[in-house]
Amino acid sequence: MSLTLTYFGHSAFRLESGENTVLIDPFITGNPSATVSADEVNAETIILTHAHNDHVGDTLEIAKRNNATVIATAELAGWIGSQGVENAIGANHGGTVRFAGGSTKFVPAWHTSSYTTPDGAVAPGVPAGHVVRFGGKTIYFAGDTCLFLDMQLIADEGLDVAVLPIGDHFTMGIDDAARAAGILKATTVIPCHYNTFPPIEQDPAAFRQAVESSTDSTVVIMEPGVSTSL
Ligand code: NI
Ligand code: MN
């Protein structure tokens, strides 16, 4: 089985197995790091970590154009469905949802979750991380979160890859993300949620140094628009 991961900048990723395609937090429009436009991005499954606009991003447009299934925490999925997406699956922490080619298990994330519409803010649900099993690999997308000790339980999932925010300010910064990597024990660690906006400017090479000097994990720094084989 082959698996290709593409980074669109911020926390937006695409997983391609050859047969199936999954997007995670497809924030393309308004993402200063993105090298593609939302109308070039297609998938049959979209997984969301939480409702913030920099994660929901272009979900509604991409889902409607592709008749895609959107997987999110219950209240966020309900709101997505109310916006005209036909296949929105709501679940919650501890639950596993199957989709075309794989599954995702909802795990906790310490953060908030609201969506700002032109009319104001709505607050659909709570944030989550996702343990995605797809293309023969197990990949943890932490979403936006601080460091938390229950990552020990997520490590028990047997992670090939951990995708961790390092931007600080809204999430873990480099030091805590390196501690998270030490707990998670993934073969590969990929940083995200940095250098998109001024408050989250970070040096990913410093993160690599911190992780690789203290764990057995290898850090892969992905440039926006670039793909890597997992
Ligand atoms: Ni957020
Ligand atoms: Mn965010």
CSV table of N, CA and C in Angstrom, one decimal, residues 139-221:
chain,number,residue,atom,x,y,z
A,139,ILE,N,-2.0,7.5,11.7
A,139,ILE,CA,-1.5,8.9,11.8
A,139,ILE,C,-2.4,9.7,12.7
A,140,TYR,N,-1.7,10.3,13.7
A,140,TYR,CA,-2.4,11.2,14.7
A,140,TYR,C,-2.3,12.6,14.3
A,141,PHE,N,-3.5,13.2,14.0
A,141,PHE,CA,-3.6,14.6,13.8
A,141,PHE,C,-4.1,15.2,15.1
A,142,ALA,N,-3.2,16.0,15.8
A,142,ALA,CA,-3.5,16.5,17.1
A,142,ALA,C,-4.5,17.6,17.1
A,143,GLY,N,-4.7,18.2,15.9
A,143,GLY,CA,-5.5,19.4,15.9
A,143,GLY,C,-4.9,20.6,16.6
A,144,ASP,N,-5.7,21.5,17.1
A,144,ASP,CA,-5.1,22.5,18.0
A,144,ASP,C,-5.2,22.1,19.4
A,145,THR,N,-4.1,22.0,20.1
A,145,THR,CA,-4.1,21.6,21.5
A,145,THR,C,-2.9,22.0,22.2
A,146,CYS,N,-3.0,22.0,23.5
A,146,CYS,CA,-1.9,22.1,24.4
A,146,CYS,C,-1.3,20.7,24.6
A,147,LEU,N,-0.2,20.6,25.3
A,147,LEU,CA,0.3,19.3,25.7
A,147,LEU,C,-0.6,18.8,26.8
A,148,PHE,N,-0.9,17.5,26.8
A,148,PHE,CA,-1.6,16.9,27.9
A,148,PHE,C,-1.2,15.5,28.1
A,149,LEU,N,-1.3,15.0,29.4
A,149,LEU,CA,-0.6,13.8,29.7
A,149,LEU,C,-1.4,12.6,29.1
A,150,ASP,N,-2.7,12.7,28.8
A,150,ASP,CA,-3.4,11.6,28.2
A,150,ASP,C,-2.9,11.3,26.8
A,151,MET,N,-1.9,12.1,26.3
A,151,MET,CA,-1.3,11.6,25.1
A,151,MET,C,-0.6,10.3,25.3
A,152,GLN,N,-0.3,9.9,26.5
A,152,GLN,CA,0.2,8.5,26.8
A,152,GLN,C,-0.8,7.5,26.2
A,153,LEU,N,-2.1,7.7,26.3
A,153,LEU,CA,-3.1,6.7,25.8
A,153,LEU,C,-3.1,6.7,24.3
A,154,ILE,N,-2.9,7.9,23.7
A,154,ILE,CA,-2.8,8.0,22.3
A,154,ILE,C,-1.6,7.3,21.7
A,155,ALA,N,-0.5,7.3,22.5
A,155,ALA,CA,0.7,6.6,22.1
A,155,ALA,C,0.4,5.1,22.0
A,156,ASP,N,-0.5,4.6,22.8
A,156,ASP,CA,-0.9,3.2,22.8
A,156,ASP,C,-1.5,2.7,21.5
A,157,GLU,N,-2.0,3.7,20.7
A,157,GLU,CA,-2.6,3.4,19.4
A,157,GLU,C,-1.5,2.9,18.4
A,158,GLY,N,-0.2,3.1,18.7
A,158,GLY,CA,0.8,2.6,17.8
A,158,GLY,C,1.0,3.5,16.6
A,159,LEU,N,1.6,4.7,16.8
A,159,LEU,CA,1.5,5.7,15.8
A,159,LEU,C,2.7,5.6,14.8
A,160,ASP,N,2.4,5.6,13.5
A,160,ASP,CA,3.5,5.8,12.5
A,160,ASP,C,3.9,7.2,12.4
A,161,VAL,N,2.9,8.1,12.5
A,161,VAL,CA,3.1,9.5,12.3
A,161,VAL,C,2.3,10.3,13.3
A,162,ALA,N,2.9,11.4,13.8
A,162,ALA,CA,2.2,12.4,14.7
A,162,ALA,C,2.3,13.7,14.0
A,163,VAL,N,1.2,14.4,13.8
A,163,VAL,CA,1.2,15.7,13.2
A,163,VAL,C,0.8,16.7,14.3
A,164,LEU,N,1.8,17.5,14.7
A,164,LEU,CA,1.6,18.3,15.9
A,164,LEU,C,1.7,19.8,15.6
A,165,PRO,N,0.9,20.6,16.3
A,165,PRO,CA,1.0,22.1,16.1
A,165,PRO,C,2.2,22.5,17.0
A,166,ILE,N,3.0,23.5,16.4
A,166,ILE,CA,4.1,24.0,17.1
A,166,ILE,C,4.1,25.5,17.2
A,167,GLY,N,3.0,26.2,16.8
A,167,GLY,CA,3.0,27.6,16.6
A,167,GLY,C,3.0,28.5,17.9
A,168,ASP,N,2.7,27.8,19.0
A,168,ASP,CA,2.5,28.6,20.3
A,168,ASP,C,1.4,29.5,20.2
A,169,HIS,N,1.1,30.3,21.2
A,169,HIS,CA,0.0,31.3,21.3
A,169,HIS,C,-1.4,30.7,21.3
A,170,PHE,N,-1.8,29.9,20.3
A,170,PHE,CA,-3.1,29.3,20.3
A,170,PHE,C,-3.0,27.8,20.6
A,171,THR,N,-1.8,27.2,20.6
A,171,THR,CA,-1.5,25.8,20.7
A,171,THR,C,-0.2,25.6,21.5
A,172,MET,N,0.2,24.4,21.6
A,172,MET,CA,1.6,24.1,22.0
A,172,MET,C,2.6,24.9,21.2
A,173,GLY,N,3.7,25.3,21.9
A,173,GLY,CA,4.8,25.8,21.2
A,173,GLY,C,5.9,24.7,21.0
A,174,ILE,N,7.0,25.1,20.6
A,174,ILE,CA,8.1,24.1,20.3
A,174,ILE,C,8.4,23.2,21.5
A,175,ASP,N,8.6,23.8,22.6
A,175,ASP,CA,9.1,23.0,23.8
A,175,ASP,C,8.1,21.9,24.2
A,176,ASP,N,6.8,22.4,24.3
A,176,ASP,CA,5.8,21.4,24.7
A,176,ASP,C,5.5,20.4,23.5
A,177,ALA,N,5.5,20.8,22.3
A,177,ALA,CA,5.3,19.9,21.2
A,177,ALA,C,6.4,18.8,21.2
A,178,ALA,N,7.7,19.2,21.5
A,178,ALA,CA,8.7,18.2,21.6
A,178,ALA,C,8.5,17.3,22.8
A,179,ARG,N,7.9,17.8,23.9
A,179,ARG,CA,7.6,16.9,25.0
A,179,ARG,C,6.4,15.9,24.5
A,180,ALA,N,5.5,16.5,23.8
A,180,ALA,CA,4.4,15.6,23.2
A,180,ALA,C,5.0,14.5,22.4
A,181,ALA,N,6.0,14.8,21.5
A,181,ALA,CA,6.6,13.8,20.7
A,181,ALA,C,7.2,12.8,21.5
A,182,GLY,N,7.8,13.1,22.7
A,182,GLY,CA,8.4,12.2,23.6
A,182,GLY,C,7.4,11.2,24.1
A,183,ILE,N,6.2,11.7,24.4
A,183,ILE,CA,5.1,10.8,24.9
A,183,ILE,C,4.6,10.0,23.8
A,184,LEU,N,4.4,10.5,22.6
A,184,LEU,CA,3.6,9.8,21.5
A,184,LEU,C,4.4,8.7,20.9
A,185,LYS,N,5.7,8.9,20.8
A,185,LYS,CA,6.6,7.8,20.3
A,185,LYS,C,6.2,7.4,18.8
A,186,ALA,N,5.9,8.4,18.0
A,186,ALA,CA,5.6,8.1,16.6
A,186,ALA,C,6.9,7.9,15.9
A,187,THR,N,6.9,7.1,14.8
A,187,THR,CA,8.1,7.0,14.0
A,187,THR,C,8.5,8.3,13.4
A,188,THR,N,7.5,9.0,12.9
A,188,THR,CA,7.7,10.3,12.2
A,188,THR,C,6.9,11.4,12.8
A,189,VAL,N,7.4,12.5,13.0
A,189,VAL,CA,6.7,13.7,13.5
A,189,VAL,C,6.7,14.8,12.5
A,190,ILE,N,5.6,15.4,12.3
A,190,ILE,CA,5.4,16.5,11.3
A,190,ILE,C,4.9,17.7,12.0
A,191,PRO,N,5.6,18.8,12.0
A,191,PRO,CA,5.0,20.0,12.6
A,191,PRO,C,4.0,20.7,11.7
A,192,CYS,N,3.1,21.4,12.3
A,192,CYS,CA,2.1,22.2,11.6
A,192,CYS,C,1.7,23.4,12.4
A,193,HIS,N,0.7,24.2,11.9
A,193,HIS,CA,0.2,25.3,12.6
A,193,HIS,C,1.2,26.3,13.1
A,194,TYR,N,2.1,26.7,12.1
A,194,TYR,CA,3.1,27.7,12.4
A,194,TYR,C,3.4,28.5,11.1
A,195,ASN,N,3.9,29.7,11.3
A,195,ASN,CA,4.4,30.6,10.2
A,195,ASN,C,3.2,31.0,9.2
A,196,THR,N,2.0,30.8,9.7
A,196,THR,CA,0.9,31.2,8.8
A,196,THR,C,0.5,32.7,9.1
A,197,PHE,N,0.6,33.0,10.4
A,197,PHE,CA,0.2,34.4,10.9
A,197,PHE,C,1.3,34.8,11.9
A,198,PRO,N,1.4,36.2,12.0
A,198,PRO,CA,2.5,36.6,12.9
A,198,PRO,C,2.6,36.1,14.3
A,199,PRO,N,1.4,35.8,15.0
A,199,PRO,CA,1.5,35.3,16.4
A,199,PRO,C,2.1,33.9,16.5
A,200,ILE,N,2.1,33.2,15.3
A,200,ILE,CA,2.6,31.8,15.4
A,200,ILE,C,3.8,31.5,14.6
A,201,GLU,N,4.7,32.5,14.5
A,201,GLU,CA,6.0,32.4,13.8
A,201,GLU,C,6.9,31.5,14.6
A,202,GLN,N,7.4,30.5,14.0
A,202,GLN,CA,8.3,29.6,14.7
A,202,GLN,C,9.4,29.0,13.7
A,203,ASP,N,10.5,28.6,14.3
A,203,ASP,CA,11.5,27.9,13.5
A,203,ASP,C,11.4,26.4,13.5
A,204,PRO,N,10.9,25.8,12.5
A,204,PRO,CA,10.7,24.3,12.6
A,204,PRO,C,12.0,23.6,12.7
A,205,ALA,N,13.1,24.1,12.3
A,205,ALA,CA,14.4,23.5,12.5
A,205,ALA,C,14.7,23.4,14.0
A,206,ALA,N,14.3,24.3,14.8
A,206,ALA,CA,14.5,24.3,16.2
A,206,ALA,C,13.6,23.2,16.8
A,207,PHE,N,12.4,23.0,16.3
A,207,PHE,CA,11.6,21.9,16.7
A,207,PHE,C,12.2,20.5,16.4
A,208,ARG,N,12.8,20.4,15.1
A,208,ARG,CA,13.4,19.2,14.8
A,208,ARG,C,14.6,18.8,15.7
A,209,GLN,N,15.4,19.9,16.0
A,209,GLN,CA,16.5,19.7,16.9
A,209,GLN,C,16.0,19.2,18.3
A,210,ALA,N,15.0,19.8,18.8
A,210,ALA,CA,14.4,19.5,20.1
A,210,ALA,C,13.9,18.1,20.1
A,211,VAL,N,13.2,17.6,19.1
A,211,VAL,CA,12.7,16.3,19.1
A,211,VAL,C,13.8,15.2,18.8
A,212,GLU,N,14.6,15.5,17.9
A,212,GLU,CA,15.6,14.4,17.5
A,212,GLU,C,16.7,14.3,18.5
A,213,SER,N,16.9,15.3,19.3
A,213,SER,CA,17.9,15.2,20.4
A,213,SER,C,17.3,14.5,21.7
A,214,SER,N,16.0,14.3,21.7
A,214,SER,CA,15.4,13.8,23.0
A,214,SER,C,14.5,12.6,22.7
A,215,THR,N,14.3,12.2,21.5
A,215,THR,CA,13.4,11.0,21.2
A,215,THR,C,14.0,10.2,20.1
A,216,ASP,N,13.4,9.1,19.8
A,216,ASP,CA,13.8,8.3,18.6
A,216,ASP,C,13.0,8.6,17.3
A,217,SER,N,12.2,9.6,17.4
A,217,SER,CA,11.4,10.0,16.2
A,217,SER,C,12.2,10.8,15.3
A,218,THR,N,11.8,10.7,14.0
A,218,THR,CA,12.4,11.6,12.9
A,218,THR,C,11.4,12.7,12.6
A,219,VAL,N,11.8,13.9,12.5
A,219,VAL,CA,11.0,15.0,12.2
A,219,VAL,C,11.1,15.3,10.7
A,220,VAL,N,9.9,15.3,10.0
A,220,VAL,CA,9.8,15.7,8.6
A,220,VAL,C,9.2,17.1,8.5
A,221,ILE,N,9.9,18.1,8.1
A,221,ILE,CA,9.4,19.5,7.9
A,221,ILE,C,8.9,19.6,6.5
